[in-house]
PDB file of C-alpha atoms in Angstrom:
ATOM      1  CA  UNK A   1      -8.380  -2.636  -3.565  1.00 46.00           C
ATOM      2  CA  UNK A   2      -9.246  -0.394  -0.119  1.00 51.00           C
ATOM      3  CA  UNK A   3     -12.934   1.332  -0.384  1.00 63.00           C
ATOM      4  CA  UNK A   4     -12.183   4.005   1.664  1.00 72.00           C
ATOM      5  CA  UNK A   5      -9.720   6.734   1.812  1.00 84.00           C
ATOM      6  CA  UNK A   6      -9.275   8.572   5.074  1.00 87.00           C
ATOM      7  CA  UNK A   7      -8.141  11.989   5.964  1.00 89.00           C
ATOM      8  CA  UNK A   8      -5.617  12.938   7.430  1.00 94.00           C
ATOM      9  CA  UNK A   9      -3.493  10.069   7.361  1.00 93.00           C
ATOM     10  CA  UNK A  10      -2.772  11.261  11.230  1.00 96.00           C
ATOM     11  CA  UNK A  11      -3.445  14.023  13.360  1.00 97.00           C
ATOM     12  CA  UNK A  12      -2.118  15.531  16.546  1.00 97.00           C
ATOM     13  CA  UNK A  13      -4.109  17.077  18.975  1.00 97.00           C
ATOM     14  CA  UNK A  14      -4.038  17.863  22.980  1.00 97.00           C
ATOM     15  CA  UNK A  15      -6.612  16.642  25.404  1.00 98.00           C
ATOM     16  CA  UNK A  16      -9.529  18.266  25.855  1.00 97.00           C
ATOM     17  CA  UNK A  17      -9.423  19.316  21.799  1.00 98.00           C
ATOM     18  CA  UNK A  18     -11.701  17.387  19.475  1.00 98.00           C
ATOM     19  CA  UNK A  19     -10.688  15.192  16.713  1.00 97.00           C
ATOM     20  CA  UNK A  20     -12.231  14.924  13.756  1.00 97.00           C
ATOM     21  CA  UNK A  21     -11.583  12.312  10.399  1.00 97.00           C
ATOM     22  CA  UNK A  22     -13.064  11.878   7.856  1.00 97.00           C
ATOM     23  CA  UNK A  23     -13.335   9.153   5.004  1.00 95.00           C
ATOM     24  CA  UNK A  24     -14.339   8.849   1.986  1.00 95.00           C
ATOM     25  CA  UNK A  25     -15.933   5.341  -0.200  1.00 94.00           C
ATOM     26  CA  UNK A  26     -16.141   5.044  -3.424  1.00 92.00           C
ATOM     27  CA  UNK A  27     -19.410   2.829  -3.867  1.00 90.00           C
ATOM     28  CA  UNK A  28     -23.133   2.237  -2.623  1.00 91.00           C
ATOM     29  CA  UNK A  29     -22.657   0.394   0.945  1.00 91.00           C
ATOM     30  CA  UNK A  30     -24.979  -1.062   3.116  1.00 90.00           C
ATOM     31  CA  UNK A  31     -23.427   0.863   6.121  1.00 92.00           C
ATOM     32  CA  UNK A  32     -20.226   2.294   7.709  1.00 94.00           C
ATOM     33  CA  UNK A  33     -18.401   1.689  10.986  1.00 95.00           C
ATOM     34  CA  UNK A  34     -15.694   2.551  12.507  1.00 97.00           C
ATOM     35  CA  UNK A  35     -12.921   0.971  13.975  1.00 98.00           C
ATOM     36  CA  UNK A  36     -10.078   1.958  16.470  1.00 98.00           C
ATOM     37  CA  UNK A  37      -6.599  -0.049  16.787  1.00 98.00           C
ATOM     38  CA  UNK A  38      -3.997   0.466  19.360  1.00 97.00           C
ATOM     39  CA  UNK A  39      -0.542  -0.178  18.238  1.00 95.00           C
ATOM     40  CA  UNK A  40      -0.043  -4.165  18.209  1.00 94.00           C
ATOM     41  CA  UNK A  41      -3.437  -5.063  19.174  1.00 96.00           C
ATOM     42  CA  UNK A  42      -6.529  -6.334  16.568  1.00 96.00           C
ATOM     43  CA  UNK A  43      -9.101  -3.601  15.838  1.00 98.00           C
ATOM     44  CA  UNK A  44     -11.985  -2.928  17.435  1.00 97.00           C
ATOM     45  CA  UNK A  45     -15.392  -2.014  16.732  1.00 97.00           C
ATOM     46  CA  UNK A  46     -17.037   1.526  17.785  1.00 97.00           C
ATOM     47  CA  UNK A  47     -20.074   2.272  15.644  1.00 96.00           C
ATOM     48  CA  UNK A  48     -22.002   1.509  12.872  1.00 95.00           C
ATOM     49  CA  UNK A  49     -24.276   3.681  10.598  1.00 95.00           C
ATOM     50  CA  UNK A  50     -26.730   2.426   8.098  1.00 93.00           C
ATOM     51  CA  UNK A  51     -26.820   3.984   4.900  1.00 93.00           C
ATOM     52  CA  UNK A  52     -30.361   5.564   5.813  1.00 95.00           C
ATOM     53  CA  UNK A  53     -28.983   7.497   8.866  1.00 96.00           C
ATOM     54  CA  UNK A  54     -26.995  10.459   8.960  1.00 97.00           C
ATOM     55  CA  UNK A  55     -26.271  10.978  12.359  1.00 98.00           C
ATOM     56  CA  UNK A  56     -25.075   8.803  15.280  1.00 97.00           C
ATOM     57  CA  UNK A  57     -23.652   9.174  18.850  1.00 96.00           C
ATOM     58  CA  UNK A  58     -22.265   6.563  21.407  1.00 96.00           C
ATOM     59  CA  UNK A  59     -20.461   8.500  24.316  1.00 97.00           C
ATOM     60  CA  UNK A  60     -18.070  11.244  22.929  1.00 97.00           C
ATOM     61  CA  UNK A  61     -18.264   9.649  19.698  1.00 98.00           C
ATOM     62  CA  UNK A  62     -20.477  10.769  16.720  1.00 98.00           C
ATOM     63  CA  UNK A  63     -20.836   9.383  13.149  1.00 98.00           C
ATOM     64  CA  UNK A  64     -22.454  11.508  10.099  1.00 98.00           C
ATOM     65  CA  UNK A  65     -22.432   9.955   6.931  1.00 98.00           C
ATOM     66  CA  UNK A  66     -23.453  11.757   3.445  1.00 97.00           C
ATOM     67  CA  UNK A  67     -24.357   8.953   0.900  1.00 95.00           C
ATOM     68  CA  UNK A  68     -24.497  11.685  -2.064  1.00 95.00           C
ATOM     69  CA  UNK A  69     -21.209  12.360  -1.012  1.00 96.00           C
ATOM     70  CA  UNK A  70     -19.987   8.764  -0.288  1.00 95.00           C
ATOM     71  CA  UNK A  71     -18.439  10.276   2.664  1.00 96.00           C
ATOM     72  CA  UNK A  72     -18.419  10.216   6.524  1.00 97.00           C
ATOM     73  CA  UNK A  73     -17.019  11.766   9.673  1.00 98.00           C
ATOM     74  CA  UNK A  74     -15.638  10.657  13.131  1.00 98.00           C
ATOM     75  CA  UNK A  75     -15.897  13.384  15.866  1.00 98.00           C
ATOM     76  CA  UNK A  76     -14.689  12.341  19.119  1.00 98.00           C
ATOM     77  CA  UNK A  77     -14.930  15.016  21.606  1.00 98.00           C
ATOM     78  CA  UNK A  78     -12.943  15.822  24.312  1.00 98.00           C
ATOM     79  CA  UNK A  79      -9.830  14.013  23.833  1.00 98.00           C
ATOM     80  CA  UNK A  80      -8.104  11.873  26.234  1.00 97.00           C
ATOM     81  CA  UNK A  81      -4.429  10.485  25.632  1.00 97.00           C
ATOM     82  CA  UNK A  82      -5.885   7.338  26.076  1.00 97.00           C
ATOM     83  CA  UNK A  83      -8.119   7.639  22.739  1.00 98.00           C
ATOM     84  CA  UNK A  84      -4.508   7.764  20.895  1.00 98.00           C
ATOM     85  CA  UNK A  85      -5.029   5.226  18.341  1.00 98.00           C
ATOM     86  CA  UNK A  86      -5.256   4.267  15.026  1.00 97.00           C
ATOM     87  CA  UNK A  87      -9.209   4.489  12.941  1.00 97.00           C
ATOM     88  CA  UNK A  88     -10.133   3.093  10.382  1.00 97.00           C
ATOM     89  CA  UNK A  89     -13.568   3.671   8.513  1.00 96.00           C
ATOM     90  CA  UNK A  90     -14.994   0.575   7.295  1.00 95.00           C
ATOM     91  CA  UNK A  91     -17.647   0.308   4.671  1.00 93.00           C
ATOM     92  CA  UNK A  92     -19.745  -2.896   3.366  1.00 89.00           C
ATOM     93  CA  UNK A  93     -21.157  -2.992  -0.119  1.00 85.00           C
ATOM     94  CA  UNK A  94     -24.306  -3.467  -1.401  1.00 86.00           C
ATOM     95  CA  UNK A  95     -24.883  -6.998  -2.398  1.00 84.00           C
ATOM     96  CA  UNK A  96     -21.588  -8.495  -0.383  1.00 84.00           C
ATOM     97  CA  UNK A  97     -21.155  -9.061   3.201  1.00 83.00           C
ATOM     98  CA  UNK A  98     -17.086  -8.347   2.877  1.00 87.00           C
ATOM     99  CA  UNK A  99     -15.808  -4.914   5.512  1.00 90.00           C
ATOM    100  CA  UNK A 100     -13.444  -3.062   3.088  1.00 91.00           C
ATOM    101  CA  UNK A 101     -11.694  -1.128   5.501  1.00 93.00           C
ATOM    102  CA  UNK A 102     -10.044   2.072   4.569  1.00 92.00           C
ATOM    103  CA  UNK A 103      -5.958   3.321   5.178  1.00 90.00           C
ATOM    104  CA  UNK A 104      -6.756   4.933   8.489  1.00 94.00           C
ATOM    105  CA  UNK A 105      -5.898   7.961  10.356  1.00 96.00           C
ATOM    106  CA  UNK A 106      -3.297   7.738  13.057  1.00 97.00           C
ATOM    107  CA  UNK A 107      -4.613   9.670  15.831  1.00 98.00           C
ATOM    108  CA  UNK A 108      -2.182  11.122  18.798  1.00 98.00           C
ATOM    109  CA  UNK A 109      -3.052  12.844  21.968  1.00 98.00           C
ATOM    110  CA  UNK A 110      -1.355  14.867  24.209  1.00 97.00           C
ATOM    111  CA  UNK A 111      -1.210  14.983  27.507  1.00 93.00           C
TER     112      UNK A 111
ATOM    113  CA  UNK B   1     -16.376 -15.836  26.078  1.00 63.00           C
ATOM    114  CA  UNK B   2     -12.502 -15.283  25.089  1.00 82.00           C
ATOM    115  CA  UNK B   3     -13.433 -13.223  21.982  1.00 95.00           C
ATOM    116  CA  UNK B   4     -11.462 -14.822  18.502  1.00 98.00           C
ATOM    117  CA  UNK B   5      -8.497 -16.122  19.337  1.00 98.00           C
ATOM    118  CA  UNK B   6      -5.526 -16.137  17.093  1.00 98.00           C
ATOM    119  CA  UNK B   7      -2.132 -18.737  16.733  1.00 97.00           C
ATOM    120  CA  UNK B   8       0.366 -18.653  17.079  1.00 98.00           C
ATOM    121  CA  UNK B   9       0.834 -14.701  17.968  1.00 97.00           C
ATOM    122  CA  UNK B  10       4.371 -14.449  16.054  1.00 98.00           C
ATOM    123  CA  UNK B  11       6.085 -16.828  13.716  1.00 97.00           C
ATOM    124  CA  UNK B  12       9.329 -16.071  12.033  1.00 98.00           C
ATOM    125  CA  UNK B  13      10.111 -18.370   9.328  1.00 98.00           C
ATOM    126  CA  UNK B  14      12.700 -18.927   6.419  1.00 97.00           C
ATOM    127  CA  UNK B  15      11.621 -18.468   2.867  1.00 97.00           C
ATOM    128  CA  UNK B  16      10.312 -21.583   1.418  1.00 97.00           C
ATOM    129  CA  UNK B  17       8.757 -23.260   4.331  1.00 98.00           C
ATOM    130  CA  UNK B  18       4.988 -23.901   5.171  1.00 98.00           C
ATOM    131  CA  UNK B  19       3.177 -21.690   7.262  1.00 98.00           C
ATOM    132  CA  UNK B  20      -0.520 -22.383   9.195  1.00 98.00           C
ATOM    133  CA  UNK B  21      -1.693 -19.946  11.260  1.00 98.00           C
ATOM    134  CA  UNK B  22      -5.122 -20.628  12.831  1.00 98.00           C
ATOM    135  CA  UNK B  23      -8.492 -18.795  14.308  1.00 98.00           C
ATOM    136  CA  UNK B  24     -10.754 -19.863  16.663  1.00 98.00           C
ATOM    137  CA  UNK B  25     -14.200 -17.005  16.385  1.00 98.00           C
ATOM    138  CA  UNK B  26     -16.312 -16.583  18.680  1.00 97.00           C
ATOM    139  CA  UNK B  27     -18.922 -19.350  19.597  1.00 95.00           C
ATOM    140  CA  UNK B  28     -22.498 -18.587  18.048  1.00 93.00           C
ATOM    141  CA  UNK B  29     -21.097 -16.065  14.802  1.00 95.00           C
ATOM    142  CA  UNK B  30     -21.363 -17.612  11.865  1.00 94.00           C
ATOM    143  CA  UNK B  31     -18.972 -15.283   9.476  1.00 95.00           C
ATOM    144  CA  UNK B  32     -15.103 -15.790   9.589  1.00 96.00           C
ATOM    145  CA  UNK B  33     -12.911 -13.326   8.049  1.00 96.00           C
ATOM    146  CA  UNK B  34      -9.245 -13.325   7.158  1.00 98.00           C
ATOM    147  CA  UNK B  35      -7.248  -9.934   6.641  1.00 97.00           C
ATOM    148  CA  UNK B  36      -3.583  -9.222   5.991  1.00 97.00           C
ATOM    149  CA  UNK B  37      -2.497  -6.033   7.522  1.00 97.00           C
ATOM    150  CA  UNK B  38       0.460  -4.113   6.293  1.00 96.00           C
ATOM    151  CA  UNK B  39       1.964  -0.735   5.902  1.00 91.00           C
ATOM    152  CA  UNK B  40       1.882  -0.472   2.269  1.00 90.00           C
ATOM    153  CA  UNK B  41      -1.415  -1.742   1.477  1.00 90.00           C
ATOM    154  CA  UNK B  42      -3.074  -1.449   5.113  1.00 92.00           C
ATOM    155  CA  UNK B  43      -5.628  -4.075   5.654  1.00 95.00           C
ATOM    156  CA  UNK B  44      -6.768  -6.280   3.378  1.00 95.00           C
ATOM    157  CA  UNK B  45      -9.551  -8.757   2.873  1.00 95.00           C
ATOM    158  CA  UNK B  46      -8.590 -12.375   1.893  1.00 97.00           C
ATOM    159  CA  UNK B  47     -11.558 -14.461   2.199  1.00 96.00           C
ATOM    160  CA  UNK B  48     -14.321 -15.124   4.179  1.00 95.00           C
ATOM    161  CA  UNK B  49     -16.785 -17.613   5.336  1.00 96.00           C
ATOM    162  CA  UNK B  50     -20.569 -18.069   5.815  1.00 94.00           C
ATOM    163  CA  UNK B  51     -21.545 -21.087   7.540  1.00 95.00           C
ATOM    164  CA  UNK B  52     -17.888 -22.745   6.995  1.00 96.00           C
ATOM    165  CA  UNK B  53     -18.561 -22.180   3.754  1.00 96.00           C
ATOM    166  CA  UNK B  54     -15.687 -19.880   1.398  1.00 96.00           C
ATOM    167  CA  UNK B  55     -18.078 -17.205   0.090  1.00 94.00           C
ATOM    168  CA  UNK B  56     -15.536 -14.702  -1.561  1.00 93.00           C
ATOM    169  CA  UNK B  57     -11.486 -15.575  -1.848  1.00 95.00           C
ATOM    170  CA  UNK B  58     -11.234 -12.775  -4.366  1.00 93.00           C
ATOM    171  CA  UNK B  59      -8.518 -11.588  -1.880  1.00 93.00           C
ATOM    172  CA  UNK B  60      -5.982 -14.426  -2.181  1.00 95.00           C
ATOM    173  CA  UNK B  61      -2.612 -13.237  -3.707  1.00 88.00           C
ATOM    174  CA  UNK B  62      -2.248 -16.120  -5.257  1.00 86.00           C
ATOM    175  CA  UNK B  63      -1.528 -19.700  -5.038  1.00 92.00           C
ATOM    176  CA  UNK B  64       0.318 -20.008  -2.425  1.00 96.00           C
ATOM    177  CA  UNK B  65      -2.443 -19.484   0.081  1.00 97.00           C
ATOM    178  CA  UNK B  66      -5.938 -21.802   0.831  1.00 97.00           C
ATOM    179  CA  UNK B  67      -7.527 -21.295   3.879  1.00 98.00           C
ATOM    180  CA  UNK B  68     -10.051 -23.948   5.728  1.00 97.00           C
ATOM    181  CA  UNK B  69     -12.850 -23.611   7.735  1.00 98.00           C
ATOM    182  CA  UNK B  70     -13.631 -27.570   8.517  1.00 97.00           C
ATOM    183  CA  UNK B  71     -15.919 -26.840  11.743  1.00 96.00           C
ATOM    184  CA  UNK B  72     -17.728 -23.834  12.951  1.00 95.00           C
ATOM    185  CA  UNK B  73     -15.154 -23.344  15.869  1.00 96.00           C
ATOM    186  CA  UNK B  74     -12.181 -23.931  13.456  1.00 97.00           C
ATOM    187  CA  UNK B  75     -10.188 -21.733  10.585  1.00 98.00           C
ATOM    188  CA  UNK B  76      -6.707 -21.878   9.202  1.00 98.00           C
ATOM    189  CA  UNK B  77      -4.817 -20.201   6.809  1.00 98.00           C
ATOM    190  CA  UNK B  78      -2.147 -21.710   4.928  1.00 98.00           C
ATOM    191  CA  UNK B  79       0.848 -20.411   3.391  1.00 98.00           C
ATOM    192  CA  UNK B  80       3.048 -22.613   0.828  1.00 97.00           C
ATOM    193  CA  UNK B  81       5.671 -21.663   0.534  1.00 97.00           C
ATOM    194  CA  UNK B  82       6.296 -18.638   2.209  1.00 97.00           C
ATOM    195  CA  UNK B  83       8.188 -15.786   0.723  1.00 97.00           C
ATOM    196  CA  UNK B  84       9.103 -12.729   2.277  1.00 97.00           C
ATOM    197  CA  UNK B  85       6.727 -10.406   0.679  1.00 96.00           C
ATOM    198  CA  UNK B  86       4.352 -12.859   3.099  1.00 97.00           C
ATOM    199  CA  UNK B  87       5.879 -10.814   6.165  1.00 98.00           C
ATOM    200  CA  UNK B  88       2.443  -8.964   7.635  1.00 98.00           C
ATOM    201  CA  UNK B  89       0.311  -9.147  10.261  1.00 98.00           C
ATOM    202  CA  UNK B  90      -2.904 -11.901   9.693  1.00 98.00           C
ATOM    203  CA  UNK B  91      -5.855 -10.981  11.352  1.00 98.00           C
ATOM    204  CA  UNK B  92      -8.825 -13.170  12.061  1.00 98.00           C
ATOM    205  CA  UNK B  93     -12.352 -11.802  12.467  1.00 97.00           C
ATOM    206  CA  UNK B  94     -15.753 -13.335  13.048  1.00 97.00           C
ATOM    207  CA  UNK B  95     -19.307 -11.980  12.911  1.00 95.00           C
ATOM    208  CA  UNK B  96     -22.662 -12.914  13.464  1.00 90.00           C
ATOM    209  CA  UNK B  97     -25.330 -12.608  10.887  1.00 81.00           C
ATOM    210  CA  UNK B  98     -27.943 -11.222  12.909  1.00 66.00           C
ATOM    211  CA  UNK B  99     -25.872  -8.786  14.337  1.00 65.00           C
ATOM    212  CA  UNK B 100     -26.064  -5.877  11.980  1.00 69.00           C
ATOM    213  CA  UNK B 101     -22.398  -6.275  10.313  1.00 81.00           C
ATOM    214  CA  UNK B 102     -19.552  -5.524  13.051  1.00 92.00           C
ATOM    215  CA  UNK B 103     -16.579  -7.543  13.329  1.00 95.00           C
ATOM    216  CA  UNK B 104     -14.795  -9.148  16.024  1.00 96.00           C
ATOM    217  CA  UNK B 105     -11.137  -9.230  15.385  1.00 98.00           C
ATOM    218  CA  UNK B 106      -8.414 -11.545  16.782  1.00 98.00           C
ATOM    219  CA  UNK B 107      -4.752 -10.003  18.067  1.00 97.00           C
ATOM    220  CA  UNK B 108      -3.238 -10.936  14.983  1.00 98.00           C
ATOM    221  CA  UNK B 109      -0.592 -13.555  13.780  1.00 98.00           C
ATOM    222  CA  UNK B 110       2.002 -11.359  13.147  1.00 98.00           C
ATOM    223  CA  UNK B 111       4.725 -13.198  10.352  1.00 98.00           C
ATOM    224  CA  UNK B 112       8.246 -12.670   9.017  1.00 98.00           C
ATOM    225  CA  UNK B 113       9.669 -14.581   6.293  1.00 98.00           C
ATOM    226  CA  UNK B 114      13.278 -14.342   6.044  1.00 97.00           C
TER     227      UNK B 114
END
């Protein structure tokens, strides 16, 4: 069964806009990441929080994660069409090492 | 390095017949992951490895599928026999240990069972 639940299931925006995502997990995790996939390709990694944090940037990206909520948030500012993609929040329970990846929001941006 | 690599890329088969697909992760990582990625259920964990060693295969549908890890360069998943509900894309994904946790996926084996 998926851990995580993301929202929306896509999203349509115009470059220069910001997207935002969010997901939601169900128990306590070790940490979060997110992942981006382009259409026909494997996924690919873009950052990780740990379960202590509740903030974190790489680039135009930035991750805040609210364990009382079991919930997090993908910002990525400034849009490009090139960040049209699929992403996936990804969370890791306590006591396992399995990635239970969520359903994913379908991100598109226009030029 | 090449990052994981995946085989064969696509495979269209008839019902009934065997199916391997195969991973190679990246030299050094020492977890190996198999997911099954499809539209109704998304992307889901099969089994994984620590050390060539099958830690969790909670994931398995059923039977019909074993995967191997025999070497630390080496992984395959097998499917026999294959049945259409089997159509999805396979994804292979190492990690290593020290790393903090992210995964390195593969392209994907993307299958059709007719």
């Amino acid at each position: 069964s998926q851990q995580g639940e993301e929202d929306p299931q896509a999203l349509s925006i115009q470059e220069g806009e910001n997207a935002t995502m969010n997901c939601s997990y169900k128990t306590s995790i070790n940490n979060l990441q997110w992942y981006r996939q382009n259409s026909g390709r494997g996924l690919v990694h873009l950052i990780l929080i740990r379960s202590n944090e509740r903030e974190k940037h790489s680039g135009r990206l930035r991750v805040t994660l609210d364990t009382s909520k079991k919930s997090s948030s993908l910002l990525i500012t400034a849009s490009r069409a090139a960040d049209t993609a699929s992403y996936f929040c990804a969370t890791e329970k306590i006591g396992t090492d399995k990635l239970i990846f969520g359903t994913g929001t379908r991100l598109q941006v226009f030029p | 390095d090449a990052g994981v690599i995946q085989s064969p890329r696509h495979e269209v088969t008839e019902m009934g017949q065997e199916v391997t697909l195969r991973c190679k992760p990246i030299s050094g990582h020492d977890y190996l992951f198999w997911y099954r990625q499809t539209m109704m259920r998304g992307l889901e964990l099969l089994i994984y490895f620590n050390n060539n060693v099958p830690i969790d295969d909670s994931g398995m549908p059923e039977d019909r599928f074993s995967a191997k890890m025999p070497n630390a360069s080496f992984s395959t998943l097998k499917i026999q026999p294959s049945e259409p509900r089997d159509s999805a894309v396979y994804f292979c994904a190492s990690s290593w240990s020290e790393a903090g946790g992210e995964l390195f996926f593969g392209e994907g084996s993307r299958l059709t069972v007719l």
